[in-house]
Amino acid sequence: MFFRSRFLAAVFAGLLLASAFMRSALAEAPFVDPDEDDQYLGSPETMLTWTPEQQVAGYRNADKIFWTRTIKAGTNTQVLREASVDLSNLSVQVDDQTLTVDAYFKQQSVAGLLVIKDDAIVYERYGLGNNPRSRWASYSVAKSVVSMLIGAAIQDGYIGSVDEKVTRYLPRLAGSAYDDTSIKDLLQMASGVDWDENYADPASDVATAPWDTLGLQAFLKDKPRIAAAGKQFNYNTAESNLVGMLLRAAVGNNLSTYLSEKIWRPFGMEADALWTLTEPGGGEFGGCCINATLRDYGRIGLFALAEGRLDDGTSVLPENWMTNSTRPSKENTSYGYLWWLKSGASYAAEGIFGQGIYINPELGLVIVLHSARPDASQQSDWIWQDA
């Protein structure tokens, strides 16, 4: 199994405010029998250009392609009751176009759709050969999970507050532009440090940065400041990894283990998950990818909806953490602490190729989407997904 660190720059673009990479004129992703996945597994170095069959097989078999670490589930699974509603003929309109859920499944290459209302599953459907046991790649949905883990580390006393400086936990960055950057600035993509996220330019930072732990820190240490910390939004894939490094340094353990201890086991996830690593034996990539089942993604949404409280009332997150995390930042009113903000009080974790967890606290609603869209990040696809 071979995974070049330079390749991570492209793989973990989940990330993107708007991806520069587009693949057009490809057919919708096909049904692929899970028993035949091995014959379709593509190279990790060509992940953004996988064929539709390679997408489906690869997204549900991360451990056969990448280095991963297991997120262990416990023995007490949170039981989700069912109150099924037939949504197949529900129509959604964007401008003068209308799609039913059935049509959306086909047009958007959907592998799974889960709707949870008031802690009950009202709709659950799979496509592309997936089933309730299928793990699926999260892409940047992982960022929002990392955001919650930062909250857990504050609750546990490993981190003082989001106002602390990054260099307190990553001393290799001392003496650089990051001296003035707080954890909050990183969470809001507003470090003020120069970074070029142009995927069309082979000389850009995202295309040339080394992605191993120490190499990336050394690369970022040499970057100049272009704005005051906290004053300018600039989507930065590398800094989502810095958040992961900072968290790992603060808790003194792997992110996978910490996620298992704080959320996966106590909140009753039903299956083990996987987290993609930046290097063999190294840290988990802060921006990608957690590979979990559709229902366990739904439970992540329920955990957020519960403000980080367990069934027994234990608070894993600080009081008002989710409220503060999903408050518009001054630099970008559509972005919080690694969460995308939607209408009203709703918010979402989103990843390229059509991944998402939509959370509406006012309605007690969680919607989870797994997809294998042909385009990494096309504006029209995001409009339909939001609808």
mmCIF file of C-alpha atoms in Angstrom:
data_model
loop_
_atom_site.group_PDB
_atom_site.id
_atom_site.type_symbol
_atom_site.label_atom_id
_atom_site.label_comp_id
_atom_site.label_asym_id
_atom_site.label_seq_id
_atom_site.Cartn_x
_atom_site.Cartn_y
_atom_site.Cartn_z
ATOM 1 C CA MET A 1 0.000 0.000 0.000
ATOM 2 C CA PHE A 2 1.592 3.259 -1.123
ATOM 3 C CA PHE A 3 0.503 6.737 -0.100
ATOM 4 C CA ARG A 4 2.653 9.701 -1.144
ATOM 5 C CA SER A 5 2.354 12.647 1.220
ATOM 6 C CA ARG A 6 2.293 15.110 -1.682
ATOM 7 C CA PHE A 7 -0.887 13.412 -2.839
ATOM 8 C CA LEU A 8 -2.692 14.422 0.351
ATOM 9 C CA ALA A 9 -2.892 17.956 -0.994
ATOM 10 C CA ALA A 10 -5.397 16.792 -3.565
ATOM 11 C CA VAL A 11 -7.107 14.018 -1.660
ATOM 12 C CA PHE A 12 -8.129 16.152 1.275
ATOM 13 C CA ALA A 13 -9.673 18.944 -0.628
ATOM 14 C CA GLY A 14 -12.951 18.369 1.173
ATOM 15 C CA LEU A 15 -12.180 21.304 2.413
ATOM 16 C CA LEU A 16 -12.834 23.449 -0.495
ATOM 17 C CA LEU A 17 -14.883 26.535 -0.437
ATOM 18 C CA ALA A 18 -15.003 25.938 -4.203
ATOM 19 C CA SER A 19 -12.959 23.161 -5.752
ATOM 20 C CA ALA A 20 -11.021 24.007 -8.880
ATOM 21 C CA PHE A 21 -11.280 20.412 -9.960
ATOM 22 C CA MET A 22 -14.280 19.410 -12.054
ATOM 23 C CA ARG A 23 -15.115 16.244 -13.909
ATOM 24 C CA SER A 24 -17.822 16.634 -16.484
ATOM 25 C CA ALA A 25 -19.825 14.362 -18.744
ATOM 26 C CA LEU A 26 -19.470 11.327 -16.477
ATOM 27 C CA ALA A 27 -22.395 8.980 -15.955
ATOM 28 C CA GLU A 28 -24.017 8.622 -12.569
ATOM 29 C CA ALA A 29 -22.172 6.286 -10.227
ATOM 30 C CA PRO A 30 -23.221 2.661 -10.796
ATOM 31 C CA PHE A 31 -24.372 -0.095 -8.484
ATOM 32 C CA VAL A 32 -21.285 -2.026 -7.421
ATOM 33 C CA ASP A 33 -21.681 -5.321 -5.576
ATOM 34 C CA PRO A 34 -19.654 -5.001 -2.339
ATOM 35 C CA ASP A 35 -18.374 -8.546 -2.907
ATOM 36 C CA GLU A 36 -16.718 -7.308 -6.102
ATOM 37 C CA ASP A 37 -15.163 -4.128 -4.662
ATOM 38 C CA ASP A 38 -11.582 -5.399 -4.783
ATOM 39 C CA GLN A 39 -11.532 -5.483 -8.584
ATOM 40 C CA TYR A 40 -12.453 -1.783 -8.749
ATOM 41 C CA LEU A 41 -10.092 -0.303 -6.152
ATOM 42 C CA GLY A 42 -8.120 2.573 -7.683
ATOM 43 C CA SER A 43 -4.800 4.132 -6.834
ATOM 44 C CA PRO A 44 -4.794 6.648 -3.962
ATOM 45 C CA GLU A 45 -2.777 9.002 -6.158
ATOM 46 C CA THR A 46 -5.641 9.343 -8.630
ATOM 47 C CA MET A 47 -8.462 9.613 -6.118
ATOM 48 C CA LEU A 48 -9.912 12.823 -7.553
ATOM 49 C CA THR A 49 -10.138 11.216 -10.982
ATOM 50 C CA TRP A 50 -11.394 7.774 -10.046
ATOM 51 C CA THR A 51 -13.947 6.208 -12.369
ATOM 52 C CA PRO A 52 -17.500 5.964 -10.957
ATOM 53 C CA GLU A 53 -16.880 2.294 -10.069
ATOM 54 C CA GLN A 54 -13.610 3.188 -8.341
ATOM 55 C CA GLN A 55 -15.342 5.937 -6.367
ATOM 56 C CA VAL A 56 -17.965 3.579 -4.984
ATOM 57 C CA ALA A 57 -15.534 0.782 -4.144
ATOM 58 C CA GLY A 58 -12.903 3.162 -2.773
ATOM 59 C CA TYR A 59 -15.187 5.264 -0.596
ATOM 60 C CA ARG A 60 -16.329 2.183 1.324
ATOM 61 C CA ASN A 61 -12.923 0.448 1.552
ATOM 62 C CA ALA A 62 -10.528 3.067 2.910
ATOM 63 C CA ASP A 63 -8.537 0.477 4.845
ATOM 64 C CA LYS A 64 -7.620 -1.302 1.599
ATOM 65 C CA ILE A 65 -6.185 1.843 0.018
ATOM 66 C CA PHE A 66 -4.930 4.193 2.740
ATOM 67 C CA TRP A 67 -3.268 4.018 6.108
ATOM 68 C CA THR A 68 -6.008 4.148 8.735
ATOM 69 C CA ARG A 69 -6.554 3.876 12.463
ATOM 70 C CA THR A 70 -9.654 2.304 14.006
ATOM 71 C CA ILE A 71 -12.227 4.286 15.998
ATOM 72 C CA LYS A 72 -13.561 1.635 18.353
ATOM 73 C CA ALA A 73 -17.271 1.333 19.102
ATOM 74 C CA GLY A 74 -18.550 0.034 22.415
ATOM 75 C CA THR A 75 -21.022 -2.699 23.283
ATOM 76 C CA ASN A 76 -24.027 -0.535 24.214
ATOM 77 C CA THR A 77 -25.428 0.674 20.914
ATOM 78 C CA GLN A 78 -27.799 3.606 20.915
ATOM 79 C CA VAL A 79 -31.044 2.204 19.527
ATOM 80 C CA LEU A 80 -32.725 4.458 16.987
ATOM 81 C CA ARG A 81 -36.459 3.889 16.871
ATOM 82 C CA GLU A 82 -38.199 3.967 13.512
ATOM 83 C CA ALA A 83 -41.189 6.016 12.395
ATOM 84 C CA SER A 84 -41.012 5.555 8.647
ATOM 85 C CA VAL A 85 -42.389 8.126 6.225
ATOM 86 C CA ASP A 86 -42.431 7.633 2.450
ATOM 87 C CA LEU A 87 -40.467 10.540 0.981
ATOM 88 C CA SER A 88 -39.747 9.041 -2.440
ATOM 89 C CA ASN A 89 -42.221 11.340 -4.197
ATOM 90 C CA LEU A 90 -41.343 14.458 -2.226
ATOM 91 C CA SER A 91 -40.523 17.258 -4.675
ATOM 92 C CA VAL A 92 -37.768 19.812 -4.151
ATOM 93 C CA GLN A 93 -37.533 22.890 -6.338
ATOM 94 C CA VAL A 94 -34.534 25.006 -7.322
ATOM 95 C CA ASP A 95 -35.412 27.928 -9.581
ATOM 96 C CA ASP A 96 -37.610 26.423 -12.308
ATOM 97 C CA GLN A 97 -36.400 22.840 -11.854
ATOM 98 C CA THR A 98 -38.021 20.171 -9.699
ATOM 99 C CA LEU A 99 -36.624 16.862 -8.462
ATOM 100 C CA THR A 100 -38.238 14.091 -6.448
ATOM 101 C CA VAL A 101 -36.109 12.176 -3.954
ATOM 102 C CA ASP A 102 -36.099 9.281 -6.435
ATOM 103 C CA ALA A 103 -34.753 11.550 -9.171
ATOM 104 C CA TYR A 104 -32.224 13.116 -6.816
ATOM 105 C CA PHE A 105 -30.846 9.673 -5.954
ATOM 106 C CA LYS A 106 -30.092 9.027 -9.605
ATOM 107 C CA GLN A 107 -28.926 12.483 -10.652
ATOM 108 C CA GLN A 108 -26.670 13.009 -7.645
ATOM 109 C CA SER A 109 -25.284 9.452 -7.359
ATOM 110 C CA VAL A 110 -26.508 8.942 -3.812
ATOM 111 C CA ALA A 111 -25.157 6.041 -1.756
ATOM 112 C CA GLY A 112 -27.241 6.724 1.316
ATOM 113 C CA LEU A 113 -29.846 9.113 2.699
ATOM 114 C CA LEU A 114 -30.930 9.137 6.330
ATOM 115 C CA VAL A 115 -33.505 11.428 7.929
ATOM 116 C CA ILE A 116 -33.862 11.489 11.719
ATOM 117 C CA LYS A 117 -36.663 13.522 13.316
ATOM 118 C CA ASP A 118 -37.051 13.746 17.082
ATOM 119 C CA ASP A 119 -34.586 10.855 17.566
ATOM 120 C CA ALA A 120 -36.521 8.541 15.225
ATOM 121 C CA ILE A 121 -35.507 7.351 11.768
ATOM 122 C CA VAL A 122 -38.209 8.545 9.398
ATOM 123 C CA TYR A 123 -36.373 7.724 6.160
ATOM 124 C CA GLU A 124 -33.414 5.464 5.365
ATOM 125 C CA ARG A 125 -32.387 4.476 1.887
ATOM 126 C CA TYR A 126 -29.266 3.121 0.204
ATOM 127 C CA GLY A 127 -27.908 3.145 -3.324
ATOM 128 C CA LEU A 128 -24.845 2.137 -5.362
ATOM 129 C CA GLY A 129 -24.675 -1.231 -3.588
ATOM 130 C CA ASN A 130 -24.397 0.205 -0.081
ATOM 131 C CA ASN A 131 -26.222 -1.239 2.915
ATOM 132 C CA PRO A 132 -26.500 -0.405 6.634
ATOM 133 C CA ARG A 133 -23.068 -1.969 7.282
ATOM 134 C CA SER A 134 -21.243 0.047 4.607
ATOM 135 C CA ARG A 135 -18.635 2.521 5.781
ATOM 136 C CA TRP A 136 -18.270 5.624 3.609
ATOM 137 C CA ALA A 137 -15.662 8.383 3.279
ATOM 138 C CA SER A 138 -16.573 11.629 5.035
ATOM 139 C CA TYR A 139 -14.087 14.006 3.429
ATOM 140 C CA SER A 140 -14.435 17.372 5.224
ATOM 141 C CA VAL A 141 -17.292 16.201 7.426
ATOM 142 C CA ALA A 142 -14.366 15.126 9.624
ATOM 143 C CA LYS A 143 -13.489 18.787 10.218
ATOM 144 C CA SER A 144 -16.690 19.340 12.159
ATOM 145 C CA VAL A 145 -15.991 16.244 14.279
ATOM 146 C CA VAL A 146 -12.541 17.642 15.077
ATOM 147 C CA SER A 147 -14.224 20.891 16.097
ATOM 148 C CA MET A 148 -16.309 18.968 18.638
ATOM 149 C CA LEU A 149 -13.198 17.169 19.903
ATOM 150 C CA ILE A 150 -11.562 20.556 20.549
ATOM 151 C CA GLY A 151 -14.580 21.303 22.721
ATOM 152 C CA ALA A 152 -14.158 17.972 24.522
ATOM 153 C CA ALA A 153 -10.486 18.755 25.174
ATOM 154 C CA ILE A 154 -11.482 22.097 26.709
ATOM 155 C CA GLN A 155 -14.093 20.348 28.874
ATOM 156 C CA ASP A 156 -11.440 17.837 29.987
ATOM 157 C CA GLY A 157 -8.934 20.578 30.790
ATOM 158 C CA TYR A 158 -6.405 19.613 28.114
ATOM 159 C CA ILE A 159 -6.941 22.977 26.389
ATOM 160 C CA GLY A 160 -7.604 26.182 28.319
ATOM 161 C CA SER A 161 -9.793 27.979 25.776
ATOM 162 C CA VAL A 162 -10.082 28.765 22.077
ATOM 163 C CA ASP A 163 -8.356 32.063 22.793
ATOM 164 C CA GLU A 164 -5.047 30.368 23.558
ATOM 165 C CA LYS A 165 -2.277 30.724 21.019
ATOM 166 C CA VAL A 166 -1.559 27.890 18.621
ATOM 167 C CA THR A 167 2.147 27.918 19.496
ATOM 168 C CA ARG A 168 1.402 26.908 23.091
ATOM 169 C CA TYR A 169 0.574 23.446 21.752
ATOM 170 C CA LEU A 170 2.700 23.472 18.594
ATOM 171 C CA PRO A 171 5.998 25.031 19.744
ATOM 172 C CA ARG A 172 7.684 24.217 16.414
ATOM 173 C CA LEU A 173 5.684 27.153 15.013
ATOM 174 C CA ALA A 174 7.092 29.616 17.565
ATOM 175 C CA GLY A 175 8.820 32.573 15.974
ATOM 176 C CA SER A 176 6.517 32.487 12.949
ATOM 177 C CA ALA A 177 3.347 34.263 11.860
ATOM 178 C CA TYR A 178 1.448 31.783 14.022
ATOM 179 C CA ASP A 179 2.701 33.541 17.172
ATOM 180 C CA ASP A 180 -0.350 35.806 16.812
ATOM 181 C CA THR A 181 -2.842 33.081 15.811
ATOM 182 C CA SER A 182 -5.326 31.632 18.283
ATOM 183 C CA ILE A 183 -7.085 28.274 18.206
ATOM 184 C CA LYS A 184 -10.299 30.167 17.428
ATOM 185 C CA ASP A 185 -8.634 31.754 14.403
ATOM 186 C CA LEU A 186 -7.771 28.296 13.066
ATOM 187 C CA LEU A 187 -11.292 26.984 13.681
ATOM 188 C CA GLN A 188 -12.718 29.938 11.752
ATOM 189 C CA MET A 189 -10.180 29.693 8.891
ATOM 190 C CA ALA A 190 -8.926 33.161 9.784
ATOM 191 C CA SER A 191 -5.298 32.733 10.847
ATOM 192 C CA GLY A 192 -4.133 35.670 8.726
ATOM 193 C CA VAL A 193 -1.211 33.556 7.478
ATOM 194 C CA ASP A 194 -0.544 33.462 3.742
ATOM 195 C CA TRP A 195 -1.835 30.370 1.922
ATOM 196 C CA ASP A 196 -2.751 29.672 -1.695
ATOM 197 C CA GLU A 197 -5.465 27.010 -2.085
ATOM 198 C CA ASN A 198 -5.498 27.061 -5.894
ATOM 199 C CA TYR A 199 -5.877 23.496 -7.119
ATOM 200 C CA ALA A 200 -5.434 24.563 -10.730
ATOM 201 C CA ASP A 201 -1.943 25.919 -10.056
ATOM 202 C CA PRO A 202 0.778 23.262 -9.649
ATOM 203 C CA ALA A 203 2.932 25.868 -7.899
ATOM 204 C CA SER A 204 0.312 26.747 -5.271
ATOM 205 C CA ASP A 205 0.810 25.999 -1.584
ATOM 206 C CA VAL A 206 -1.787 23.256 -1.558
ATOM 207 C CA ALA A 207 -0.022 21.530 -4.467
ATOM 208 C CA THR A 208 3.531 21.852 -3.117
ATOM 209 C CA ALA A 209 3.272 21.529 0.660
ATOM 210 C CA PRO A 210 4.591 18.375 2.325
ATOM 211 C CA TRP A 211 1.800 16.702 4.282
ATOM 212 C CA ASP A 212 3.648 14.697 6.888
ATOM 213 C CA THR A 213 3.375 16.135 10.404
ATOM 214 C CA LEU A 214 6.807 17.714 10.825
ATOM 215 C CA GLY A 215 7.213 18.645 7.170
ATOM 216 C CA LEU A 216 3.944 20.566 7.100
ATOM 217 C CA GLN A 217 4.782 22.471 10.272
ATOM 218 C CA ALA A 218 8.151 23.466 8.820
ATOM 219 C CA PHE A 219 6.483 24.586 5.587
ATOM 220 C CA LEU A 220 3.894 26.704 7.391
ATOM 221 C CA LYS A 221 6.475 28.237 9.718
ATOM 222 C CA ASP A 222 8.011 30.007 6.723
ATOM 223 C CA LYS A 223 4.716 31.521 5.539
ATOM 224 C CA PRO A 224 4.295 35.302 5.980
ATOM 225 C CA ARG A 225 1.342 37.072 7.555
ATOM 226 C CA ILE A 226 -0.989 38.835 5.097
ATOM 227 C CA ALA A 227 -3.713 39.957 7.512
ATOM 228 C CA ALA A 228 -4.210 40.454 11.205
ATOM 229 C CA ALA A 229 -5.257 37.276 12.971
ATOM 230 C CA GLY A 230 -9.018 36.871 13.027
ATOM 231 C CA LYS A 231 -9.653 39.518 10.368
ATOM 232 C CA GLN A 232 -9.704 37.642 7.052
ATOM 233 C CA PHE A 233 -11.322 34.331 6.023
ATOM 234 C CA ASN A 234 -9.048 32.178 3.893
ATOM 235 C CA TYR A 235 -9.931 28.507 3.442
ATOM 236 C CA ASN A 236 -6.783 26.580 4.311
ATOM 237 C CA THR A 237 -6.583 22.811 4.037
ATOM 238 C CA ALA A 238 -3.265 22.702 5.871
ATOM 239 C CA GLU A 239 -4.632 24.466 8.913
ATOM 240 C CA SER A 240 -7.372 21.904 9.385
ATOM 241 C CA ASN A 241 -4.501 19.480 9.818
ATOM 242 C CA LEU A 242 -2.857 21.871 12.278
ATOM 243 C CA VAL A 243 -6.021 21.693 14.375
ATOM 244 C CA GLY A 244 -5.647 17.909 14.413
ATOM 245 C CA MET A 245 -1.966 18.167 15.378
ATOM 246 C CA LEU A 246 -2.783 20.662 18.109
ATOM 247 C CA LEU A 247 -5.507 18.421 19.504
ATOM 248 C CA ARG A 248 -3.258 15.381 19.444
ATOM 249 C CA ALA A 249 -0.532 17.314 21.284
ATOM 250 C CA ALA A 250 -2.979 18.629 23.886
ATOM 251 C CA VAL A 251 -4.616 15.303 24.783
ATOM 252 C CA GLY A 252 -1.454 13.240 24.410
ATOM 253 C CA ASN A 253 -3.199 10.603 22.351
ATOM 254 C CA ASN A 254 -4.376 9.787 18.858
ATOM 255 C CA LEU A 255 -7.522 11.478 17.617
ATOM 256 C CA SER A 256 -9.100 8.101 16.867
ATOM 257 C CA THR A 257 -8.691 6.962 20.458
ATOM 258 C CA TYR A 258 -9.929 10.263 21.846
ATOM 259 C CA LEU A 259 -12.967 10.201 19.540
ATOM 260 C CA SER A 260 -13.687 6.641 20.642
ATOM 261 C CA GLU A 261 -13.411 7.539 24.328
ATOM 262 C CA LYS A 262 -15.402 10.770 24.218
ATOM 263 C CA ILE A 263 -18.128 10.114 21.624
ATOM 264 C CA TRP A 264 -18.017 6.807 19.743
ATOM 265 C CA ARG A 265 -18.286 4.472 22.744
ATOM 266 C CA PRO A 266 -20.321 6.519 25.244
ATOM 267 C CA PHE A 267 -22.834 7.805 22.680
ATOM 268 C CA GLY A 268 -23.502 4.292 21.426
ATOM 269 C CA MET A 269 -22.194 4.155 17.879
ATOM 270 C CA GLU A 270 -23.033 0.778 16.394
ATOM 271 C CA ALA A 271 -19.844 0.001 14.461
ATOM 272 C CA ASP A 272 -16.118 0.652 14.423
ATOM 273 C CA ALA A 273 -15.051 3.465 12.100
ATOM 274 C CA LEU A 274 -11.736 4.355 10.448
ATOM 275 C CA TRP A 275 -9.716 7.560 10.283
ATOM 276 C CA THR A 276 -7.249 8.201 7.460
ATOM 277 C CA LEU A 277 -3.676 8.953 8.557
ATOM 278 C CA THR A 278 -1.236 11.499 7.176
ATOM 279 C CA GLU A 279 1.625 9.002 7.282
ATOM 280 C CA PRO A 280 2.152 5.432 8.516
ATOM 281 C CA GLY A 281 1.848 5.455 12.285
ATOM 282 C CA GLY A 282 1.286 9.208 12.210
ATOM 283 C CA GLY A 283 -1.547 11.498 13.136
ATOM 284 C CA GLU A 284 -5.053 11.521 11.759
ATOM 285 C CA PHE A 285 -5.662 14.140 9.086
ATOM 286 C CA GLY A 286 -7.709 16.886 10.700
ATOM 287 C CA GLY A 287 -9.736 17.576 7.560
ATOM 288 C CA CYS A 288 -10.439 14.051 6.310
ATOM 289 C CA CYS A 289 -11.490 11.284 6.357
ATOM 290 C CA ILE A 290 -13.606 9.453 8.893
ATOM 291 C CA ASN A 291 -15.151 6.341 7.363
ATOM 292 C CA ALA A 292 -18.334 5.309 9.146
ATOM 293 C CA THR A 293 -21.814 3.944 8.519
ATOM 294 C CA LEU A 294 -24.751 6.125 7.552
ATOM 295 C CA ARG A 295 -26.460 5.582 10.909
ATOM 296 C CA ASP A 296 -23.335 6.460 12.871
ATOM 297 C CA TYR A 297 -23.028 9.692 10.887
ATOM 298 C CA GLY A 298 -26.622 10.252 11.974
ATOM 299 C CA ARG A 299 -25.596 9.702 15.583
ATOM 300 C CA ILE A 300 -22.872 12.330 15.158
ATOM 301 C CA GLY A 301 -25.663 14.702 14.172
ATOM 302 C CA LEU A 302 -27.725 13.663 17.194
ATOM 303 C CA PHE A 303 -24.712 14.230 19.461
ATOM 304 C CA ALA A 304 -24.403 17.764 18.090
ATOM 305 C CA LEU A 305 -28.158 18.257 18.418
ATOM 306 C CA ALA A 306 -27.896 17.170 22.083
ATOM 307 C CA GLU A 307 -25.258 19.876 22.657
ATOM 308 C CA GLY A 308 -22.696 17.179 23.379
ATOM 309 C CA ARG A 309 -24.621 15.538 26.222
ATOM 310 C CA LEU A 310 -24.802 11.779 26.715
ATOM 311 C CA ASP A 311 -28.021 9.942 27.547
ATOM 312 C CA ASP A 312 -27.139 9.985 31.243
ATOM 313 C CA GLY A 313 -26.779 13.774 31.162
ATOM 314 C CA THR A 314 -22.973 13.852 31.157
ATOM 315 C CA SER A 315 -21.661 16.873 29.260
ATOM 316 C CA VAL A 316 -18.834 15.910 26.907
ATOM 317 C CA LEU A 317 -18.638 19.455 25.537
ATOM 318 C CA PRO A 318 -18.525 22.752 27.425
ATOM 319 C CA GLU A 319 -21.807 24.543 28.037
ATOM 320 C CA ASN A 320 -22.983 26.355 24.887
ATOM 321 C CA TRP A 321 -20.130 24.875 22.830
ATOM 322 C CA MET A 322 -22.352 23.973 19.871
ATOM 323 C CA THR A 323 -24.083 27.359 20.048
ATOM 324 C CA ASN A 324 -20.729 29.137 19.968
ATOM 325 C CA SER A 325 -19.386 26.773 17.291
ATOM 326 C CA THR A 326 -22.272 27.561 14.973
ATOM 327 C CA ARG A 327 -22.328 31.310 15.507
ATOM 328 C CA PRO A 328 -21.357 33.340 12.400
ATOM 329 C CA SER A 329 -17.779 34.529 12.513
ATOM 330 C CA LYS A 330 -16.971 38.153 11.743
ATOM 331 C CA GLU A 331 -14.807 37.056 8.833
ATOM 332 C CA ASN A 332 -17.422 34.819 7.149
ATOM 333 C CA THR A 333 -21.056 34.817 8.249
ATOM 334 C CA SER A 334 -21.527 31.371 6.640
ATOM 335 C CA TYR A 335 -18.805 29.709 8.715
ATOM 336 C CA GLY A 336 -18.386 28.871 12.397
ATOM 337 C CA TYR A 337 -15.887 26.570 14.114
ATOM 338 C CA LEU A 338 -15.349 24.267 11.111
ATOM 339 C CA TRP A 339 -19.117 24.134 10.513
ATOM 340 C CA TRP A 340 -20.998 25.585 7.540
ATOM 341 C CA LEU A 341 -23.921 27.738 8.644
ATOM 342 C CA LYS A 342 -27.289 27.491 6.924
ATOM 343 C CA SER A 343 -30.606 29.329 7.241
ATOM 344 C CA GLY A 344 -31.957 30.083 10.689
ATOM 345 C CA ALA A 345 -30.190 28.106 13.402
ATOM 346 C CA SER A 346 -29.346 25.167 11.112
ATOM 347 C CA TYR A 347 -25.798 24.153 10.255
ATOM 348 C CA ALA A 348 -23.952 21.393 8.419
ATOM 349 C CA ALA A 349 -20.791 19.371 8.105
ATOM 350 C CA GLU A 350 -19.961 19.005 4.407
ATOM 351 C CA GLY A 351 -17.468 17.131 2.264
ATOM 352 C CA ILE A 352 -16.689 17.010 -1.432
ATOM 353 C CA PHE A 353 -18.408 14.594 -3.822
ATOM 354 C CA GLY A 354 -21.674 15.039 -1.893
ATOM 355 C CA GLN A 355 -21.172 14.172 1.784
ATOM 356 C CA GLY A 356 -23.077 15.943 4.513
ATOM 357 C CA ILE A 357 -24.695 16.028 7.927
ATOM 358 C CA TYR A 358 -27.414 18.694 8.123
ATOM 359 C CA ILE A 359 -28.643 19.659 11.583
ATOM 360 C CA ASN A 360 -31.693 21.773 12.372
ATOM 361 C CA PRO A 361 -32.043 22.300 16.153
ATOM 362 C CA GLU A 362 -35.389 24.093 15.803
ATOM 363 C CA LEU A 363 -36.962 21.044 14.130
ATOM 364 C CA GLY A 364 -35.012 18.328 15.955
ATOM 365 C CA LEU A 365 -33.860 17.202 12.519
ATOM 366 C CA VAL A 366 -30.733 15.458 11.239
ATOM 367 C CA ILE A 367 -30.234 14.595 7.555
ATOM 368 C CA VAL A 368 -27.228 12.546 6.433
ATOM 369 C CA LEU A 369 -26.105 12.206 2.833
ATOM 370 C CA HIS A 370 -23.507 9.870 1.284
ATOM 371 C CA SER A 371 -22.757 10.359 -2.403
ATOM 372 C CA ALA A 372 -20.307 9.597 -5.186
ATOM 373 C CA ARG A 373 -20.929 12.591 -7.409
ATOM 374 C CA PRO A 374 -18.723 12.950 -10.488
ATOM 375 C CA ASP A 375 -17.729 16.521 -9.569
ATOM 376 C CA ALA A 376 -15.803 17.217 -6.397
ATOM 377 C CA SER A 377 -17.466 20.548 -5.750
ATOM 378 C CA GLN A 378 -19.874 21.996 -8.265
ATOM 379 C CA GLN A 379 -22.031 24.915 -7.198
ATOM 380 C CA SER A 380 -25.232 23.532 -8.710
ATOM 381 C CA ASP A 381 -24.763 20.268 -6.774
ATOM 382 C CA TRP A 382 -24.390 22.148 -3.488
ATOM 383 C CA ILE A 383 -27.544 24.140 -4.223
ATOM 384 C CA TRP A 384 -29.492 20.916 -4.745
ATOM 385 C CA GLN A 385 -27.953 19.355 -1.642
ATOM 386 C CA ASP A 386 -28.955 22.369 0.461
ATOM 387 C CA ALA A 387 -32.469 22.214 -0.979
#
